[in-house]
CSV table of N, CA and C in Angstrom, one decimal:
chain,number,residue,atom,x,y,z
A,1042,MET,N,-21.1,6.1,28.0
A,1042,MET,CA,-21.4,6.0,26.6
A,1042,MET,C,-20.5,6.9,25.8
A,1043,ALA,N,-20.2,8.1,26.3
A,1043,ALA,CA,-19.4,9.1,25.6
A,1043,ALA,C,-18.0,8.6,25.5
A,1044,VAL,N,-17.5,7.9,26.6
A,1044,VAL,CA,-16.1,7.3,26.5
A,1044,VAL,C,-16.0,6.3,25.5
A,1045,GLN,N,-17.1,5.4,25.3
A,1045,GLN,CA,-17.1,4.4,24.3
A,1045,GLN,C,-17.0,5.0,22.9
A,1046,ALA,N,-17.9,6.0,22.7
A,1046,ALA,CA,-17.9,6.6,21.4
A,1046,ALA,C,-16.5,7.3,21.1
A,1047,SER,N,-16.0,7.9,22.1
A,1047,SER,CA,-14.7,8.6,21.9
A,1047,SER,C,-13.6,7.6,21.6
A,1048,THR,N,-13.6,6.4,22.3
A,1048,THR,CA,-12.6,5.4,22.0
A,1048,THR,C,-12.8,4.8,20.6
A,1049,ARG,N,-14.0,4.6,20.3
A,1049,ARG,CA,-14.3,4.1,19.0
A,1049,ARG,C,-13.9,5.0,17.9
A,1050,ASN,N,-14.1,6.3,18.1
A,1050,ASN,CA,-13.7,7.3,17.1
A,1050,ASN,C,-12.2,7.4,17.0
A,1051,ARG,N,-11.4,7.3,18.1
A,1051,ARG,CA,-10.0,7.3,18.1
A,1051,ARG,C,-9.4,6.1,17.3
A,1052,ILE,N,-10.0,5.0,17.6
A,1052,ILE,CA,-9.6,3.7,16.9
A,1052,ILE,C,-9.7,3.9,15.4
A,1053,ILE,N,-10.9,4.3,15.0
A,1053,ILE,CA,-11.2,4.4,13.6
A,1053,ILE,C,-10.3,5.5,12.9
A,1054,GLY,N,-10.2,6.7,13.6
A,1054,GLY,CA,-9.4,7.7,13.1
A,1054,GLY,C,-7.9,7.4,12.9
A,1055,ALA,N,-7.4,6.7,13.9
A,1055,ALA,CA,-6.0,6.2,13.8
A,1055,ALA,C,-5.8,5.2,12.7
A,1056,ALA,N,-6.7,4.3,12.6
A,1056,ALA,CA,-6.5,3.3,11.5
A,1056,ALA,C,-6.6,3.9,10.2
A,1057,VAL,N,-7.6,4.8,10.0
A,1057,VAL,CA,-7.7,5.4,8.7
A,1057,VAL,C,-6.5,6.3,8.3
A,1058,ALA,N,-6.0,7.0,9.3
A,1058,ALA,CA,-4.8,7.9,9.1
A,1058,ALA,C,-3.6,7.1,8.6
A,1059,ILE,N,-3.4,5.9,9.2
A,1059,ILE,CA,-2.2,5.1,8.9
A,1059,ILE,C,-2.5,4.5,7.5
A,1060,VAL,N,-3.6,4.1,7.2
A,1060,VAL,CA,-3.9,3.5,5.9
A,1060,VAL,C,-3.7,4.5,4.8
A,1061,VAL,N,-4.2,5.7,5.0
A,1061,VAL,CA,-4.1,6.8,4.0
A,1061,VAL,C,-2.7,7.1,3.8
A,1062,ALA,N,-1.9,7.2,4.8
A,1062,ALA,CA,-0.4,7.6,4.7
A,1062,ALA,C,0.3,6.5,3.9
A,1063,VAL,N,0.0,5.2,4.2
A,1063,VAL,CA,0.6,4.1,3.5
A,1063,VAL,C,0.2,4.1,2.0
A,1064,PHE,N,-1.1,4.4,1.8
A,1064,PHE,CA,-1.6,4.4,0.4
A,1064,PHE,C,-1.0,5.5,-0.4
A,1065,VAL,N,-0.8,6.6,0.1
A,1065,VAL,CA,-0.1,7.7,-0.6
A,1065,VAL,C,1.2,7.2,-1.1
A,1066,SER,N,2.0,6.7,-0.2
A,1066,SER,CA,3.3,6.1,-0.5
A,1066,SER,C,3.2,5.0,-1.6
A,1067,PHE,N,2.2,4.2,-1.4
A,1067,PHE,CA,2.0,3.0,-2.2
A,1067,PHE,C,1.5,3.5,-3.6
A,1068,GLY,N,0.7,4.6,-3.7
A,1068,GLY,CA,0.2,5.1,-4.9
A,1068,GLY,C,1.4,5.6,-5.8
A,1069,VAL,N,2.3,6.3,-5.2
A,1069,VAL,CA,3.5,6.8,-5.9
A,1069,VAL,C,4.3,5.6,-6.5
A,1070,ARG,N,4.5,4.6,-5.6
A,1070,ARG,CA,5.2,3.4,-6.1
A,1070,ARG,C,4.5,2.7,-7.2
A,1071,MET,N,3.2,2.6,-7.1
A,1071,MET,CA,2.4,2.0,-8.2
A,1071,MET,C,2.5,2.7,-9.5
A,1072,ALA,N,2.6,4.0,-9.4
A,1072,ALA,CA,2.7,4.8,-10.7
A,1072,ALA,C,4.0,4.5,-11.4
A,1073,PHE,N,5.1,4.4,-10.6
A,1073,PHE,CA,6.4,4.0,-11.2
A,1073,PHE,C,6.4,2.5,-11.6
A,1074,GLN,N,5.7,1.6,-10.9
A,1074,GLN,CA,5.7,0.2,-11.2
A,1074,GLN,C,4.9,0.0,-12.5
A,1075,ALA,N,3.9,0.9,-12.8
A,1075,ALA,CA,3.1,0.7,-13.9
A,1075,ALA,C,3.9,0.7,-15.2
A,1076,PHE,N,5.0,1.5,-15.2
A,1076,PHE,CA,5.8,1.6,-16.4
A,1076,PHE,C,6.8,0.4,-16.5
A,1077,SER,N,7.1,-0.3,-15.4
A,1077,SER,CA,8.1,-1.3,-15.4
A,1077,SER,C,7.5,-2.7,-15.7
A,1078,GLY,N,6.2,-2.9,-15.6
A,1078,GLY,CA,5.6,-4.1,-15.9
A,1078,GLY,C,5.7,-5.2,-14.9
A,1079,ASP,N,6.0,-4.9,-13.6
A,1079,ASP,CA,6.1,-5.9,-12.6
A,1079,ASP,C,4.7,-6.5,-12.3
A,1080,SER,N,4.7,-7.8,-11.9
A,1080,SER,CA,3.4,-8.5,-11.6
A,1080,SER,C,2.7,-7.8,-10.4
A,1081,LYS,N,1.5,-8.1,-10.3
A,1081,LYS,CA,0.7,-7.6,-9.2
A,1081,LYS,C,1.3,-8.0,-7.8
A,1082,GLU,N,1.7,-9.3,-7.8
A,1082,GLU,CA,2.3,-9.9,-6.5
A,1082,GLU,C,3.6,-9.1,-6.2
A,1083,ASP,N,4.4,-8.8,-7.2
A,1083,ASP,CA,5.6,-8.1,-7.0
A,1083,ASP,C,5.4,-6.7,-6.4
A,1084,VAL,N,4.4,-6.0,-7.0
A,1084,VAL,CA,4.0,-4.7,-6.6
A,1084,VAL,C,3.5,-4.7,-5.2
A,1085,ILE,N,2.7,-5.7,-4.8
A,1085,ILE,CA,2.2,-5.8,-3.4
A,1085,ILE,C,3.3,-6.0,-2.5
A,1086,ALA,N,4.2,-7.0,-2.8
A,1086,ALA,CA,5.3,-7.3,-1.9
A,1086,ALA,C,6.3,-6.1,-1.7
A,1087,GLU,N,6.6,-5.5,-2.8
A,1087,GLU,CA,7.5,-4.3,-2.7
A,1087,GLU,C,6.8,-3.2,-1.9
A,1088,SER,N,5.5,-3.0,-2.1
A,1088,SER,CA,4.8,-1.9,-1.4
A,1088,SER,C,4.7,-2.2,0.1
A,1089,VAL,N,4.5,-3.5,0.4
A,1089,VAL,CA,4.5,-3.9,1.9
A,1089,VAL,C,5.8,-3.6,2.5
A,1090,GLU,N,6.9,-4.0,1.8
A,1090,GLU,CA,8.2,-3.8,2.4
A,1090,GLU,C,8.5,-2.3,2.6
A,1091,GLU,N,8.0,-1.5,1.6
A,1091,GLU,CA,8.2,0.0,1.8
A,1091,GLU,C,7.4,0.5,2.9
A,1092,ALA,N,6.2,0.0,3.1
A,1092,ALA,CA,5.3,0.5,4.2
A,1092,ALA,C,5.9,0.1,5.5
A,1093,LYS,N,6.4,-1.1,5.6
A,1093,LYS,CA,7.0,-1.6,6.9
A,1093,LYS,C,8.2,-0.7,7.2
A,1094,GLY,N,8.9,-0.2,6.2
A,1094,GLY,CA,10.0,0.7,6.4
A,1094,GLY,C,9.7,2.0,7.0
A,1095,GLN,N,8.4,2.4,6.9
A,1095,GLN,CA,7.9,3.6,7.5
A,1095,GLN,C,7.5,3.5,9.0
A,1096,TYR,N,7.4,2.3,9.5
A,1096,TYR,CA,7.0,2.1,10.8
A,1096,TYR,C,7.9,1.1,11.5
A,1097,ASP,N,8.1,1.4,12.8
A,1097,ASP,CA,8.8,0.4,13.7
A,1097,ASP,C,7.7,-0.5,14.3
A,1098,LEU,N,7.4,-1.6,13.6
A,1098,LEU,CA,6.3,-2.5,14.0
A,1098,LEU,C,6.8,-3.4,15.2
A,1099,PRO,N,5.9,-3.7,16.1
A,1099,PRO,CA,4.5,-3.1,16.2
A,1099,PRO,C,4.6,-1.6,16.6
A,1100,GLN,N,3.6,-0.9,16.1
A,1100,GLN,CA,3.5,0.6,16.3
A,1100,GLN,C,2.3,1.0,17.1
A,1101,GLN,N,2.5,1.6,18.2
A,1101,GLN,CA,1.3,2.1,19.0
A,1101,GLN,C,0.7,3.3,18.2
A,1102,ILE,N,-0.5,3.2,17.8
A,1102,ILE,CA,-1.2,4.2,17.0
A,1102,ILE,C,-1.9,5.2,17.9
A,1103,ASP,N,-2.6,4.7,18.9
A,1103,ASP,CA,-3.2,5.6,19.9
A,1103,ASP,C,-3.3,4.8,21.2
A,1104,GLN,N,-4.1,5.2,22.1
A,1104,GLN,CA,-4.2,4.5,23.4
A,1104,GLN,C,-4.7,3.1,23.3
A,1105,VAL,N,-5.4,2.7,22.3
A,1105,VAL,CA,-6.0,1.4,22.3
A,1105,VAL,C,-5.6,0.6,21.0
A,1106,THR,N,-4.9,1.2,20.1
A,1106,THR,CA,-4.7,0.6,18.8
A,1106,THR,C,-3.2,0.4,18.5
A,1107,VAL,N,-2.8,-0.8,18.2
A,1107,VAL,CA,-1.5,-1.1,17.8
A,1107,VAL,C,-1.5,-1.8,16.4
A,1108,LEU,N,-0.7,-1.2,15.5
A,1108,LEU,CA,-0.5,-1.8,14.2
A,1108,LEU,C,0.6,-2.8,14.4
A,1109,ASP,N,0.3,-4.1,14.3
A,1109,ASP,CA,1.2,-5.2,14.5
A,1109,ASP,C,2.0,-5.6,13.3
A,1110,ASP,N,1.4,-5.6,12.2
A,1110,ASP,CA,2.1,-6.0,11.0
A,1110,ASP,C,1.4,-5.6,9.7
A,1111,ILE,N,2.1,-5.6,8.6
A,1111,ILE,CA,1.5,-5.4,7.3
A,1111,ILE,C,2.1,-6.5,6.5
A,1112,THR,N,1.2,-7.3,5.9
A,1112,THR,CA,1.7,-8.5,5.1
A,1112,THR,C,1.2,-8.4,3.7
A,1113,ALA,N,1.9,-9.1,2.8
A,1113,ALA,CA,1.6,-9.2,1.4
A,1113,ALA,C,0.8,-10.5,1.2
A,1114,GLU,N,-0.3,-10.4,0.5
A,1114,GLU,CA,-1.0,-11.6,0.0
A,1114,GLU,C,-1.0,-11.6,-1.5
A,1115,SER,N,-1.4,-12.7,-2.1
A,1115,SER,CA,-1.3,-12.7,-3.6
A,1115,SER,C,-2.1,-11.6,-4.2
A,1116,ASP,N,-3.2,-11.2,-3.6
A,1116,ASP,CA,-4.1,-10.3,-4.2
A,1116,ASP,C,-4.4,-9.1,-3.3
A,1117,ALA,N,-3.7,-8.9,-2.2
A,1117,ALA,CA,-4.1,-7.8,-1.3
A,1117,ALA,C,-3.0,-7.5,-0.3
A,1118,ILE,N,-3.1,-6.3,0.2
A,1118,ILE,CA,-2.3,-5.8,1.3
A,1118,ILE,C,-3.1,-6.0,2.6
A,1119,HIS,N,-2.4,-6.6,3.6
A,1119,HIS,CA,-3.2,-7.0,4.8
A,1119,HIS,C,-2.6,-6.3,6.0
A,1120,TYR,N,-3.4,-5.5,6.7
A,1120,TYR,CA,-3.0,-4.8,7.9
A,1120,TYR,C,-3.5,-5.6,9.1
A,1121,HIS,N,-2.6,-5.8,10.1
A,1121,HIS,CA,-2.9,-6.5,11.3
A,1121,HIS,C,-2.9,-5.6,12.5
A,1122,TYR,N,-4.0,-5.4,13.2
A,1122,TYR,CA,-4.1,-4.6,14.4
A,1122,TYR,C,-4.4,-5.3,15.6
A,1123,THR,N,-4.1,-4.8,16.8
A,1123,THR,CA,-4.6,-5.2,18.1
A,1123,THR,C,-5.3,-4.0,18.7
A,1124,LEU,N,-6.5,-4.3,19.3
A,1124,LEU,CA,-7.2,-3.3,20.0
A,1124,LEU,C,-7.3,-3.7,21.5
A,1125,ALA,N,-6.9,-2.9,22.4
A,1125,ALA,CA,-6.9,-3.2,23.8
A,1125,ALA,C,-7.1,-1.9,24.6
A,1126,GLY,N,-8.1,-2.0,25.5
A,1126,GLY,CA,-8.3,-0.9,26.4
A,1126,GLY,C,-9.8,-0.6,26.5
A,1127,GLU,N,-10.2,0.4,27.2
A,1127,GLU,CA,-11.5,0.8,27.5
A,1127,GLU,C,-12.3,1.1,26.2
A,1128,GLY,N,-13.5,0.4,26.0
A,1128,GLY,CA,-14.4,0.7,24.9
A,1128,GLY,C,-14.1,-0.2,23.7
A,1129,VAL,N,-13.1,-1.0,23.6
A,1129,VAL,CA,-12.8,-1.7,22.4
A,1129,VAL,C,-13.8,-2.8,22.2
A,1130,GLU,N,-14.4,-3.3,23.2
A,1130,GLU,CA,-15.4,-4.4,23.1
A,1130,GLU,C,-16.6,-3.9,22.3
A,1131,ASN,N,-16.8,-2.7,22.1
A,1131,ASN,CA,-17.9,-2.1,21.4
A,1131,ASN,C,-17.7,-1.9,19.9
A,1132,VAL,N,-16.5,-2.1,19.5
A,1132,VAL,CA,-16.1,-1.9,18.1
A,1132,VAL,C,-16.6,-3.2,17.3
A,1133,THR,N,-17.2,-3.0,16.2
A,1133,THR,CA,-17.8,-4.1,15.4
A,1133,THR,C,-17.2,-4.0,13.9
A,1134,GLU,N,-17.3,-5.0,13.2
A,1134,GLU,CA,-16.9,-5.0,11.8
A,1134,GLU,C,-17.7,-4.0,11.0
A,1135,ASP,N,-19.0,-3.9,11.3
A,1135,ASP,CA,-19.8,-3.0,10.6
A,1135,ASP,C,-19.4,-1.5,10.8
A,1136,LEU,N,-19.1,-1.2,12.1
A,1136,LEU,CA,-18.6,0.1,12.5
A,1136,LEU,C,-17.3,0.5,11.8
A,1137,LEU,N,-16.4,-0.5,11.8
A,1137,LEU,CA,-15.1,-0.2,11.1
A,1137,LEU,C,-15.3,-0.1,9.6
A,1138,SER,N,-16.1,-0.9,9.0
A,1138,SER,CA,-16.3,-0.9,7.6
A,1138,SER,C,-17.0,0.4,7.2
A,1139,GLU,N,-18.0,0.9,8.0
A,1139,GLU,CA,-18.6,2.2,7.7
A,1139,GLU,C,-17.7,3.3,7.8
A,1140,SER,N,-16.6,3.2,8.6
A,1140,SER,CA,-15.7,4.3,8.7
A,1140,SER,C,-14.5,4.2,7.7
A,1141,VAL,N,-14.0,3.0,7.5
A,1141,VAL,CA,-12.9,2.9,6.6
A,1141,VAL,C,-13.2,3.0,5.1
A,1142,LEU,N,-14.3,2.4,4.7
A,1142,LEU,CA,-14.6,2.3,3.3
A,1142,LEU,C,-14.7,3.7,2.6
A,1143,PRO,N,-15.4,4.7,3.2
A,1143,PRO,CA,-15.5,6.0,2.6
A,1143,PRO,C,-14.1,6.6,2.4
A,1144,GLN,N,-13.2,6.4,3.3
A,1144,GLN,CA,-11.9,6.9,3.2
A,1144,GLN,C,-11.1,6.2,2.1
A,1145,LEU,N,-11.3,4.9,2.0
A,1145,LEU,CA,-10.6,4.2,0.9
A,1145,LEU,C,-11.1,4.6,-0.4
A,1146,CYS,N,-12.4,4.7,-0.6
A,1146,CYS,CA,-13.0,5.1,-1.9
A,1146,CYS,C,-12.8,6.5,-2.2
A,1147,GLY,N,-12.6,7.4,-1.2
A,1147,GLY,CA,-12.5,8.8,-1.4
A,1147,GLY,C,-11.1,9.3,-1.5
A,1148,THR,N,-10.1,8.5,-1.5
A,1148,THR,CA,-8.7,8.9,-1.6
A,1148,THR,C,-8.2,8.4,-2.9
A,1149,GLU,N,-7.6,9.3,-3.7
A,1149,GLU,CA,-7.2,9.0,-5.1
A,1149,GLU,C,-6.1,7.9,-5.1
A,1150,ALA,N,-5.2,7.9,-4.2
A,1150,ALA,CA,-4.1,6.9,-4.1
A,1150,ALA,C,-4.7,5.5,-3.8
A,1151,THR,N,-5.7,5.5,-3.0
A,1151,THR,CA,-6.3,4.2,-2.7
A,1151,THR,C,-7.1,3.7,-3.8
A,1152,ARG,N,-7.9,4.6,-4.5
A,1152,ARG,CA,-8.6,4.1,-5.6
A,1152,ARG,C,-7.7,3.6,-6.7
A,1153,ASP,N,-6.5,4.2,-6.9
A,1153,ASP,CA,-5.6,3.7,-7.9
A,1153,ASP,C,-5.1,2.3,-7.5
A,1154,ILE,N,-4.9,2.0,-6.3
A,1154,ILE,CA,-4.6,0.7,-5.8
A,1154,ILE,C,-5.7,-0.3,-6.1
A,1155,LEU,N,-6.9,0.1,-5.7
A,1155,LEU,CA,-8.1,-0.8,-5.9
A,1155,LEU,C,-8.3,-1.0,-7.4
A,1156,ASP,N,-8.1,0.0,-8.2
A,1156,ASP,CA,-8.3,-0.1,-9.7
A,1156,ASP,C,-7.3,-1.1,-10.3
A,1157,ARG,N,-6.2,-1.4,-9.6
A,1157,ARG,CA,-5.3,-2.4,-10.1
A,1157,ARG,C,-5.6,-3.8,-9.6
A,1158,ASP,N,-6.8,-3.9,-9.1
A,1158,ASP,CA,-7.3,-5.2,-8.5
A,1158,ASP,C,-6.5,-5.7,-7.4
A,1159,ILE,N,-6.0,-4.7,-6.6
A,1159,ILE,CA,-5.3,-5.1,-5.3
A,1159,ILE,C,-6.2,-4.8,-4.2
A,1160,GLY,N,-6.5,-5.8,-3.4
A,1160,GLY,CA,-7.5,-5.6,-2.3
A,1160,GLY,C,-6.8,-5.1,-1.1
A,1161,MET,N,-7.6,-4.7,-0.1
A,1161,MET,CA,-7.2,-4.2,1.2
A,1161,MET,C,-7.9,-5.1,2.2
A,1162,LYS,N,-7.1,-5.6,3.1
A,1162,LYS,CA,-7.6,-6.5,4.2
A,1162,LYS,C,-7.1,-5.9,5.5
A,1163,TYR,N,-8.0,-6.0,6.5
A,1163,TYR,CA,-7.7,-5.6,7.9
A,1163,TYR,C,-8.1,-6.6,8.9
A,1164,THR,N,-7.3,-7.0,9.8
A,1164,THR,CA,-7.6,-7.9,10.9
A,1164,THR,C,-7.4,-7.1,12.2
A,1165,TYR,N,-8.4,-7.2,13.0
A,1165,TYR,CA,-8.3,-6.5,14.4
A,1165,TYR,C,-8.5,-7.6,15.4
A,1166,GLU,N,-7.5,-7.9,16.2
A,1166,GLU,CA,-7.6,-8.7,17.4
A,1166,GLU,C,-8.0,-7.9,18.5
A,1167,VAL,N,-9.2,-8.1,19.0
A,1167,VAL,CA,-9.8,-7.3,20.1
A,1167,VAL,C,-9.6,-8.0,21.4
A,1168,GLU,N,-8.9,-7.3,22.4
A,1168,GLU,CA,-8.7,-7.8,23.7
A,1168,GLU,C,-10.0,-8.3,24.3
A,1169,GLY,N,-10.0,-9.5,24.8
A,1169,GLY,CA,-11.1,-10.1,25.5
A,1169,GLY,C,-12.3,-10.3,24.5
A,1170,GLY,N,-12.1,-10.3,23.2
A,1170,GLY,CA,-13.2,-10.5,22.3
A,1170,GLY,C,-12.8,-11.2,21.1
A,1171,ASP,N,-13.5,-11.0,20.0
A,1171,ASP,CA,-13.3,-11.7,18.8
A,1171,ASP,C,-12.3,-11.1,17.9
A,1172,GLU,N,-11.9,-11.7,16.8
A,1172,GLU,CA,-11.2,-11.1,15.8
A,1172,GLU,C,-12.1,-10.5,14.8
A,1173,LEU,N,-11.9,-9.3,14.4
A,1173,LEU,CA,-12.7,-8.6,13.4
A,1173,LEU,C,-11.9,-8.6,12.1
A,1174,ALA,N,-12.5,-9.0,11.0
A,1174,ALA,CA,-11.8,-9.0,9.7
A,1174,ALA,C,-12.6,-8.2,8.6
A,1175,LEU,N,-11.9,-7.4,7.9
A,1175,LEU,CA,-12.5,-6.6,6.8
A,1175,LEU,C,-11.7,-6.9,5.5
A,1176,ALA,N,-12.4,-6.9,4.4
A,1176,ALA,CA,-11.7,-7.0,3.1
A,1176,ALA,C,-12.4,-6.1,2.1
A,1177,PHE,N,-11.7,-5.4,1.3
A,1177,PHE,CA,-12.3,-4.5,0.4
A,1177,PHE,C,-11.6,-4.7,-1.0
A,1178,THR,N,-12.4,-4.5,-2.0
A,1178,THR,CA,-11.9,-4.6,-3.4
A,1178,THR,C,-12.5,-3.4,-4.1
A,1179,LYS,N,-12.2,-3.2,-5.4
A,1179,LYS,CA,-12.7,-2.1,-6.2
A,1179,LYS,C,-14.2,-2.1,-6.3
A,1180,ALA,N,-14.8,-3.3,-6.3
A,1180,ALA,CA,-16.2,-3.4,-6.4
A,1180,ALA,C,-16.9,-2.8,-5.2
A,1181,ASP,N,-16.3,-2.7,-4.0
A,1181,ASP,CA,-16.9,-2.1,-2.8
A,1181,ASP,C,-17.1,-0.6,-3.0
A,1182,CYS,N,-16.3,0.0,-3.9
A,1182,CYS,CA,-16.4,1.5,-4.0
A,1182,CYS,C,-17.5,1.8,-5.1
């Protein structure tokens, strides 16, 4: 059971660390974009390209987590992960949501993004299991 909890904590910690790092970069870009009047879709697309430039995708995050891609949607930034290895079968959408949401709402750069009505989506392909999907908006904070 301790191994499962440890694996779960590593997955969550790694995912949150990447998201926060990308959001800080994204927050700076959004501050500059606010003055230029670009559309929300343009800001999302440009921010995704900038975020992709920070990582050689797919990027191994920890022993069980791979960041496969970051994509732009019309109203959200979408992170795509793969989870593979010991303990990943115990990770649930509720567990991920309970871990990710406080970080999203508690980080100034992330709140700035959500305040601009840009959502955050996460998809986790779990080895030997289901796909887990999360989506957050300003209303979730």
